[in-house]
Amino acid sequence: HILIDSASGLPIMLTVTKAGYGENRTAAWFVRMILKLSIQVKKFLADAAYDSNRTRLSIIRRLKAIPFIPLNPRNCKGNNEEEKTKRCRLLRYRFYAKNFVKRYWIDPDSEEFDREYDARTFSEQGFSIGKGSLNLDSLKHKGKAWATMHAACICMVMLGVAKTAVEIGRPDLMRSI
């Protein structure tokens, strides 16, 4: 799991978890680290795996940020995916209203949500560079410690390339391979 700056597309922090470790527990760790490092966050973008009321409320109350997380209707009732998604949206909206955080609600079907969520393309590009050019997927050893070291080294290479690009006056090359 990597927290990426949406302005630069560069990694800020990472954590490696076991396969069974839930994304929502990871989101709580990121929130704690963001607070500990005093990083200002206005928008918290994550994929649908992070969709839970607890995660959303933590992002809103602790970071004072808007969670841009697509709906994941996995536990919603309905006869088909469309009905489940519609019910999920209604339940999420009611949750925001019940917890007096309605001003943080951005409808996941809105143009505003789509426009903001497009910033995640940086993270997808980062993972693409990490997996393709820097061999993020080719871990040779087993274990969380090795995986953490491997991912950290790749992030450091990405940051080193970005720093070099800026220092030579070519910020357009910040995310190059």
Coordinates of N, CA and C in Angstrom, one line a residue:
H1 N 0.9 -1.2 0.0 CA 0.0 0.0 0.0 C 0.9 1.2 0.0
I2 N 0.7 2.1 -1.0 CA 1.5 3.3 -1.1 C 0.7 4.5 -1.1
L3 N 1.0 5.5 -0.3 CA 0.4 6.8 -0.3 C 1.2 7.7 -1.3
I4 N 0.4 8.2 -2.3 CA 1.1 9.0 -3.4 C 0.6 10.4 -3.3
D5 N 1.5 11.3 -3.5 CA 1.1 12.7 -3.7 C 0.4 12.9 -5.0
S6 N -0.8 13.4 -5.0 CA -1.6 13.6 -6.2 C -1.0 14.7 -7.1
A7 N -0.3 15.6 -6.5 CA 0.2 16.7 -7.3 C 1.5 16.3 -8.1
S8 N 2.3 15.5 -7.5 CA 3.5 15.0 -8.2 C 3.5 13.6 -8.7
G9 N 2.6 12.8 -8.2 CA 2.6 11.4 -8.5 C 3.7 10.6 -7.9
L10 N 4.3 11.1 -6.9 CA 5.4 10.4 -6.2 C 5.0 9.9 -4.9
P11 N 5.7 8.8 -4.5 CA 5.3 8.1 -3.2 C 5.7 9.0 -2.0
I12 N 4.8 9.0 -1.0 CA 5.1 9.7 0.3 C 5.4 8.7 1.4
M13 N 4.6 7.6 1.4 CA 4.9 6.6 2.4 C 4.3 5.2 1.9
L14 N 4.8 4.2 2.5 CA 4.3 2.9 2.1 C 4.3 2.0 3.4
T15 N 3.4 1.0 3.2 CA 3.4 -0.1 4.2 C 3.1 -1.4 3.5
V16 N 3.7 -2.5 3.9 CA 3.5 -3.8 3.3 C 2.7 -4.6 4.4
T17 N 1.7 -5.3 3.9 CA 0.9 -6.1 4.8 C 0.8 -7.5 4.3
K18 N 0.3 -8.4 5.2 CA 0.1 -9.7 4.7 C -1.2 -9.7 3.8
A19 N -1.3 -10.7 3.0 CA -2.4 -10.8 2.1 C -3.8 -10.7 2.7
G20 N -4.0 -11.2 3.9 CA -5.3 -11.2 4.5 C -5.6 -9.9 5.3
Y21 N -4.6 -9.0 5.4 CA -4.8 -7.8 6.1 C -5.7 -6.9 5.3
G22 N -6.8 -6.4 5.9 CA -7.8 -5.6 5.2 C -7.3 -4.2 4.9
E23 N -7.8 -3.7 3.7 CA -7.5 -2.4 3.3 C -7.9 -1.3 4.3
N24 N -9.0 -1.6 5.0 CA -9.5 -0.6 6.0 C -8.6 -0.4 7.2
R25 N -8.0 -1.5 7.6 CA -7.0 -1.4 8.6 C -5.8 -0.7 8.2
T26 N -5.4 -0.8 6.9 CA -4.3 -0.1 6.3 C -4.6 1.4 6.2
A27 N -5.9 1.7 5.9 CA -6.3 3.1 5.8 C -6.1 3.8 7.2
A28 N -6.5 3.1 8.2 CA -6.3 3.6 9.6 C -4.8 3.9 9.9
W29 N -3.9 3.0 9.4 CA -2.5 3.2 9.6 C -2.1 4.5 8.9
F30 N -2.5 4.7 7.6 CA -2.1 5.8 6.8 C -2.6 7.1 7.5
V31 N -3.8 7.1 8.0 CA -4.4 8.3 8.7 C -3.5 8.6 9.9
R32 N -3.1 7.6 10.7 CA -2.3 7.9 11.9 C -0.9 8.5 11.4
M33 N -0.3 7.9 10.4 CA 1.0 8.4 9.9 C 0.9 9.8 9.3
I34 N -0.2 10.1 8.6 CA -0.4 11.4 8.1 C -0.5 12.4 9.2
L35 N -1.2 12.1 10.3 CA -1.3 13.0 11.4 C 0.1 13.1 12.1
K36 N 0.7 12.0 12.3 CA 2.0 12.0 13.0 C 3.1 12.9 12.2
L37 N 3.0 12.9 10.9 CA 4.0 13.6 10.1 C 3.4 15.0 9.7
S38 N 2.3 15.4 10.2 CA 1.6 16.7 10.0 C 1.5 17.0 8.5
I39 N 1.1 16.0 7.7 CA 0.9 16.2 6.3 C -0.5 16.8 6.1
Q40 N -0.7 17.8 5.4 CA -2.0 18.4 5.1 C -2.6 17.7 4.0
V41 N -3.8 17.1 4.2 CA -4.6 16.4 3.2 C -5.9 17.0 3.0
K42 N -6.3 17.4 1.8 CA -7.6 17.9 1.5 C -8.5 16.8 1.0
K43 N -7.9 15.9 0.2 CA -8.7 14.9 -0.5 C -7.9 13.6 -0.3
F44 N -8.7 12.5 0.1 CA -8.1 11.2 0.3 C -8.7 10.3 -0.8
L45 N -7.9 9.9 -1.8 CA -8.4 9.1 -2.9 C -7.9 7.7 -2.7
A46 N -8.9 6.8 -2.8 CA -8.5 5.3 -2.6 C -9.5 4.5 -3.5
D47 N -9.1 3.3 -3.8 CA -10.0 2.5 -4.6 C -11.1 1.9 -3.7
A48 N -12.1 1.2 -4.4 CA -13.3 0.7 -3.7 C -13.0 -0.3 -2.6
A49 N -11.8 -0.9 -2.6 CA -11.5 -1.9 -1.5 C -11.5 -1.2 -0.2
Y50 N -11.3 0.2 -0.2 CA -11.2 0.9 1.1 C -12.6 1.5 1.5
D51 N -13.6 1.1 0.8 CA -15.0 1.6 1.1 C -15.6 1.0 2.3
S52 N -15.6 1.8 3.4 CA -16.3 1.4 4.6 C -16.6 2.7 5.4
N53 N -17.7 2.6 6.1 CA -18.1 3.8 6.9 C -17.0 4.2 7.9
R54 N -16.4 3.2 8.5 CA -15.3 3.5 9.5 C -14.2 4.3 8.9
T55 N -13.7 3.8 7.7 CA -12.6 4.5 7.0 C -13.0 5.9 6.6
R56 N -14.2 6.1 6.0 CA -14.7 7.4 5.6 C -14.7 8.3 6.8
L57 N -15.3 7.9 7.9 CA -15.4 8.7 9.1 C -14.0 9.1 9.7
S58 N -13.1 8.2 9.7 CA -11.8 8.5 10.1 C -11.1 9.6 9.3
I59 N -11.2 9.4 8.0 CA -10.7 10.4 7.0 C -11.3 11.8 7.3
I60 N -12.6 11.8 7.4 CA -13.3 13.1 7.6 C -13.0 13.7 9.0
R61 N -13.1 13.0 10.0 CA -13.0 13.5 11.4 C -11.5 13.8 11.8
R62 N -10.7 12.9 11.4 CA -9.3 13.0 11.8 C -8.4 13.9 10.9
L63 N -8.7 13.7 9.6 CA -7.9 14.5 8.6 C -8.6 15.8 8.1
K64 N -9.9 15.8 8.4 CA -10.7 16.9 7.8 C -10.6 17.0 6.3
A65 N -10.6 15.8 5.7 CA -10.4 15.6 4.3 C -11.6 15.0 3.7
I66 N -11.8 15.1 2.4 CA -12.9 14.5 1.7 C -12.5 13.2 1.1
P67 N -13.2 12.1 1.5 CA -12.8 10.8 1.0 C -13.4 10.6 -0.4
F68 N -12.5 10.4 -1.4 CA -13.0 10.1 -2.7 C -12.7 8.6 -2.9
I69 N -13.7 7.8 -2.5 CA -13.6 6.3 -2.5 C -14.9 5.8 -3.3
P70 N -14.7 5.1 -4.4 CA -15.9 4.6 -5.1 C -16.7 3.6 -4.2
L71 N -17.9 3.5 -4.5 CA -18.8 2.6 -3.7 C -18.4 1.2 -4.0
N72 N -18.5 0.3 -3.0 CA -18.3 -1.1 -3.2 C -19.5 -1.8 -2.6
P73 N -20.5 -2.1 -3.4 CA -21.8 -2.6 -3.0 C -21.7 -4.1 -2.6
R74 N -20.6 -4.6 -2.1 CA -20.4 -6.0 -1.8 C -21.4 -6.6 -0.8
N75 N -21.9 -5.8 0.2 CA -22.8 -6.3 1.2 C -24.2 -5.7 1.1
C76 N -24.5 -5.0 0.0 CA -25.8 -4.4 -0.1 C -26.8 -5.3 -0.8
K77 N -28.0 -5.2 -0.4 CA -29.1 -6.0 -1.0 C -29.5 -5.5 -2.3
G78 N -29.9 -6.3 -3.2 CA -30.4 -5.9 -4.5 C -30.4 -7.1 -5.5
N79 N -31.2 -7.0 -6.5 CA -31.3 -8.2 -7.5 C -30.2 -8.2 -8.5
N80 N -29.6 -7.0 -8.7 CA -28.5 -6.9 -9.7 C -27.5 -5.8 -9.2
E81 N -26.4 -5.7 -9.9 CA -25.3 -4.8 -9.5 C -25.8 -3.3 -9.4
E82 N -26.7 -2.9 -10.4 CA -27.2 -1.6 -10.4 C -28.0 -1.3 -9.1
E83 N -28.9 -2.2 -8.7 CA -29.7 -2.1 -7.5 C -28.8 -2.0 -6.3
K84 N -27.8 -2.9 -6.2 CA -26.9 -2.9 -5.1 C -26.2 -1.6 -5.0
T85 N -25.7 -1.1 -6.1 CA -25.0 0.2 -6.1 C -25.9 1.4 -5.7
K86 N -27.1 1.4 -6.1 CA -28.1 2.4 -5.8 C -28.3 2.4 -4.3
R87 N -28.5 1.2 -3.7 CA -28.8 1.0 -2.3 C -27.5 1.4 -1.5
C88 N -26.4 1.1 -2.0 CA -25.1 1.4 -1.3 C -24.9 2.9 -1.2
R89 N -25.2 3.6 -2.3 CA -25.1 5.1 -2.4 C -26.1 5.7 -1.4
L90 N -27.3 5.2 -1.3 CA -28.3 5.7 -0.3 C -27.8 5.5 1.1
L91 N -27.3 4.3 1.4 CA -26.8 4.0 2.7 C -25.7 4.9 3.1
R92 N -24.7 5.1 2.2 CA -23.6 5.9 2.5 C -24.0 7.4 2.7
Y93 N -25.0 7.9 1.9 CA -25.5 9.2 2.1 C -26.1 9.4 3.5
R94 N -27.0 8.4 3.8 CA -27.6 8.4 5.2 C -26.6 8.4 6.3
F95 N -25.5 7.6 6.1 CA -24.5 7.6 7.1 C -23.8 8.9 7.3
Y96 N -23.5 9.6 6.2 CA -23.0 11.0 6.3 C -23.9 11.9 7.0
A97 N -25.2 11.8 6.7 CA -26.2 12.7 7.4 C -26.3 12.4 8.8
K98 N -26.4 11.1 9.2 CA -26.5 10.6 10.6 C -25.3 11.1 11.4
N99 N -24.1 11.1 10.8 CA -22.9 11.5 11.5 C -22.6 13.0 11.4
F100 N -23.5 13.8 10.8 CA -23.3 15.2 10.7 C -22.1 15.6 9.9
V101 N -21.8 14.9 8.9 CA -20.6 15.2 8.0 C -21.1 15.3 6.5
K102 N -22.3 15.7 6.3 CA -22.9 15.8 5.0 C -22.1 16.7 4.1
R103 N -21.5 17.7 4.6 CA -20.7 18.6 3.8 C -19.5 18.0 3.1
Y104 N -19.1 16.8 3.6 CA -18.0 16.0 3.0 C -18.5 15.0 1.9
W105 N -19.8 15.0 1.7 CA -20.4 14.0 0.8 C -20.2 14.5 -0.7
I106 N -19.6 13.7 -1.5 CA -19.5 13.9 -2.9 C -20.1 12.7 -3.6
D107 N -21.2 12.8 -4.3 CA -21.8 11.7 -4.9 C -20.8 11.0 -5.9
P108 N -20.6 9.7 -5.6 CA -19.7 8.9 -6.5 C -20.1 8.9 -8.0
D109 N -21.3 9.2 -8.3 CA -21.8 9.3 -9.7 C -21.7 10.7 -10.3
S110 N -21.2 11.6 -9.5 CA -21.1 13.0 -10.0 C -19.9 13.3 -10.9
E111 N -20.0 14.3 -11.7 CA -18.8 14.7 -12.5 C -17.7 15.2 -11.6
E112 N -18.0 15.9 -10.5 CA -17.0 16.3 -9.5 C -16.2 15.2 -9.0
F113 N -16.9 14.1 -8.6 CA -16.2 12.9 -8.1 C -15.2 12.4 -9.2
D114 N -15.8 12.2 -10.4 CA -14.9 11.7 -11.5 C -13.7 12.6 -11.8
R115 N -13.9 13.9 -11.8 CA -12.8 14.8 -12.0 C -11.7 14.7 -11.0
E116 N -12.1 14.6 -9.7 CA -11.2 14.5 -8.6 C -10.5 13.1 -8.6
Y117 N -11.3 12.1 -8.9 CA -10.8 10.8 -8.8 C -9.8 10.5 -9.9
D118 N -9.9 11.3 -11.0 CA -8.9 11.1 -12.1 C -7.5 11.3 -11.7
A119 N -7.3 12.0 -10.5 CA -5.9 12.2 -10.0 C -5.3 10.9 -9.6
R120 N -6.1 9.8 -9.5 CA -5.5 8.5 -9.2 C -4.7 7.9 -10.3
T121 N -4.8 8.5 -11.5 CA -4.0 8.0 -12.6 C -2.5 8.1 -12.3
F122 N -2.1 9.1 -11.5 CA -0.7 9.2 -11.0 C -0.3 7.9 -10.3
S123 N -1.2 7.4 -9.4 CA -0.9 6.2 -8.7 C -0.8 5.0 -9.6
E124 N -1.7 5.0 -10.6 CA -1.6 3.9 -11.5 C -0.4 3.9 -12.4
Q125 N 0.0 5.1 -12.7 CA 1.3 5.3 -13.5 C 2.5 4.9 -12.6
G126 N 2.4 5.3 -11.3 CA 3.5 4.9 -10.4 C 3.6 3.4 -10.3
F127 N 2.5 2.7 -10.1 CA 2.5 1.3 -10.0 C 3.0 0.6 -11.3
S128 N 2.6 1.2 -12.4 CA 3.0 0.7 -13.7 C 4.6 0.8 -13.8
I129 N 5.1 2.0 -13.5 CA 6.6 2.1 -13.5 C 7.2 1.1 -12.5
G130 N 6.6 1.0 -11.3 CA 7.2 0.1 -10.3 C 7.2 -1.3 -10.8
K131 N 6.1 -1.7 -11.3 CA 5.9 -3.1 -11.8 C 6.7 -3.4 -13.0
G132 N 6.6 -2.5 -14.0 CA 7.2 -2.8 -15.3 C 8.7 -2.5 -15.4
S133 N 9.1 -1.3 -15.1 CA 10.5 -1.0 -15.3 C 11.3 -1.3 -14.1
L134 N 10.8 -1.2 -12.9 CA 11.6 -1.3 -11.7 C 11.3 -2.7 -11.0
N135 N 10.6 -3.6 -11.6 CA 10.4 -5.0 -11.2 C 9.8 -5.1 -9.8
L136 N 8.8 -4.3 -9.5 CA 8.1 -4.4 -8.2 C 7.5 -5.8 -8.0
D137 N 7.1 -6.4 -9.1 CA 6.4 -7.7 -8.9 C 7.4 -8.9 -8.8
S138 N 8.7 -8.6 -9.1 CA 9.6 -9.7 -9.2 C 10.4 -9.9 -7.8
L139 N 9.7 -10.1 -6.8 CA 10.3 -10.3 -5.5 C 10.9 -11.7 -5.4
K140 N 12.1 -11.7 -5.1 CA 12.9 -13.0 -5.1 C 12.8 -13.8 -3.8
H141 N 12.5 -13.0 -2.7 CA 12.6 -13.7 -1.4 C 11.2 -13.6 -0.8
K142 N 10.9 -14.4 0.2 CA 9.6 -14.4 0.8 C 9.7 -13.7 2.1
G143 N 8.5 -13.2 2.6 CA 8.4 -12.5 3.9 C 8.2 -11.1 3.8
K144 N 7.5 -10.6 4.8 CA 7.1 -9.2 4.9 C 8.3 -8.2 4.9
A145 N 9.4 -8.6 5.6 CA 10.6 -7.8 5.7 C 11.2 -7.6 4.3
W146 N 11.3 -8.7 3.6 CA 11.9 -8.6 2.2 C 11.0 -7.7 1.3
A147 N 9.7 -8.0 1.4 CA 8.8 -7.2 0.5 C 8.8 -5.7 0.9
T148 N 9.0 -5.4 2.1 CA 9.0 -4.0 2.5 C 10.3 -3.4 2.0
M149 N 11.4 -4.1 2.2 CA 12.7 -3.5 1.7 C 12.7 -3.3 0.2
H150 N 12.1 -4.3 -0.5 CA 12.0 -4.3 -2.0 C 11.2 -3.1 -2.4
A151 N 10.0 -2.9 -1.8 CA 9.1 -1.8 -2.2 C 9.7 -0.4 -1.8
A152 N 10.4 -0.4 -0.7 CA 11.1 0.9 -0.2 C 12.2 1.3 -1.2
C153 N 12.9 0.3 -1.6 CA 14.0 0.6 -2.6 C 13.5 1.2 -3.9
I154 N 12.4 0.6 -4.4 CA 11.8 1.1 -5.6 C 11.3 2.5 -5.4
C155 N 10.6 2.8 -4.3 CA 10.1 4.1 -4.0 C 11.3 5.1 -3.9
M156 N 12.4 4.7 -3.3 CA 13.6 5.6 -3.3 C 14.2 5.8 -4.6
V157 N 14.2 4.8 -5.5 CA 14.6 5.1 -6.9 C 13.7 6.1 -7.6
M158 N 12.4 5.9 -7.4 CA 11.5 6.9 -8.0 C 11.7 8.3 -7.5
L159 N 12.0 8.4 -6.2 CA 12.2 9.7 -5.6 C 13.6 10.3 -6.1
G160 N 14.6 9.4 -6.2 CA 15.9 9.8 -6.7 C 15.8 10.3 -8.1
V161 N 15.1 9.7 -9.0 CA 14.9 10.1 -10.4 C 14.2 11.5 -10.4
A162 N 13.2 11.6 -9.6 CA 12.4 12.9 -9.5 C 13.3 14.0 -9.1
K163 N 14.1 13.8 -8.0 CA 15.0 14.8 -7.5 C 16.0 15.2 -8.6
T164 N 16.6 14.2 -9.2 CA 17.6 14.5 -10.3 C 17.0 15.3 -11.4
A165 N 15.8 14.9 -11.8 CA 15.1 15.6 -12.9 C 14.9 17.1 -12.6
V166 N 14.5 17.3 -11.3 CA 14.2 18.7 -10.9 C 15.6 19.5 -10.9
E167 N 16.6 18.9 -10.3 CA 17.9 19.5 -10.2 C 18.6 19.9 -11.5
I168 N 18.3 19.1 -12.5 CA 18.9 19.4 -13.8 C 18.0 20.3 -14.7
G169 N 16.9 20.7 -14.0 CA 16.0 21.7 -14.8 C 15.1 21.0 -15.7
R170 N 14.8 19.7 -15.5 CA 13.9 19.0 -16.4 C 12.8 18.3 -15.5
P171 N 11.9 19.1 -14.9 CA 10.9 18.5 -14.0 C 9.9 17.7 -14.8
D172 N 9.9 17.8 -16.2 CA 9.0 17.0 -17.0 C 9.4 15.5 -17.0
L173 N 10.6 15.3 -16.5 CA 11.1 13.9 -16.4 C 11.0 13.3 -15.0
M174 N 10.3 14.0 -14.1 CA 10.2 13.5 -12.7 C 9.7 12.0 -12.6
R175 N 8.8 11.6 -13.5 CA 8.2 10.3 -13.3 C 8.7 9.4 -14.5
S176 N 9.9 9.7 -15.0 CA 10.4 8.8 -16.1 C 11.0 7.6 -15.5
I177 N 11.3 6.6 -16.3 CA 11.9 5.4 -15.9 C 13.4 5.4 -16.1

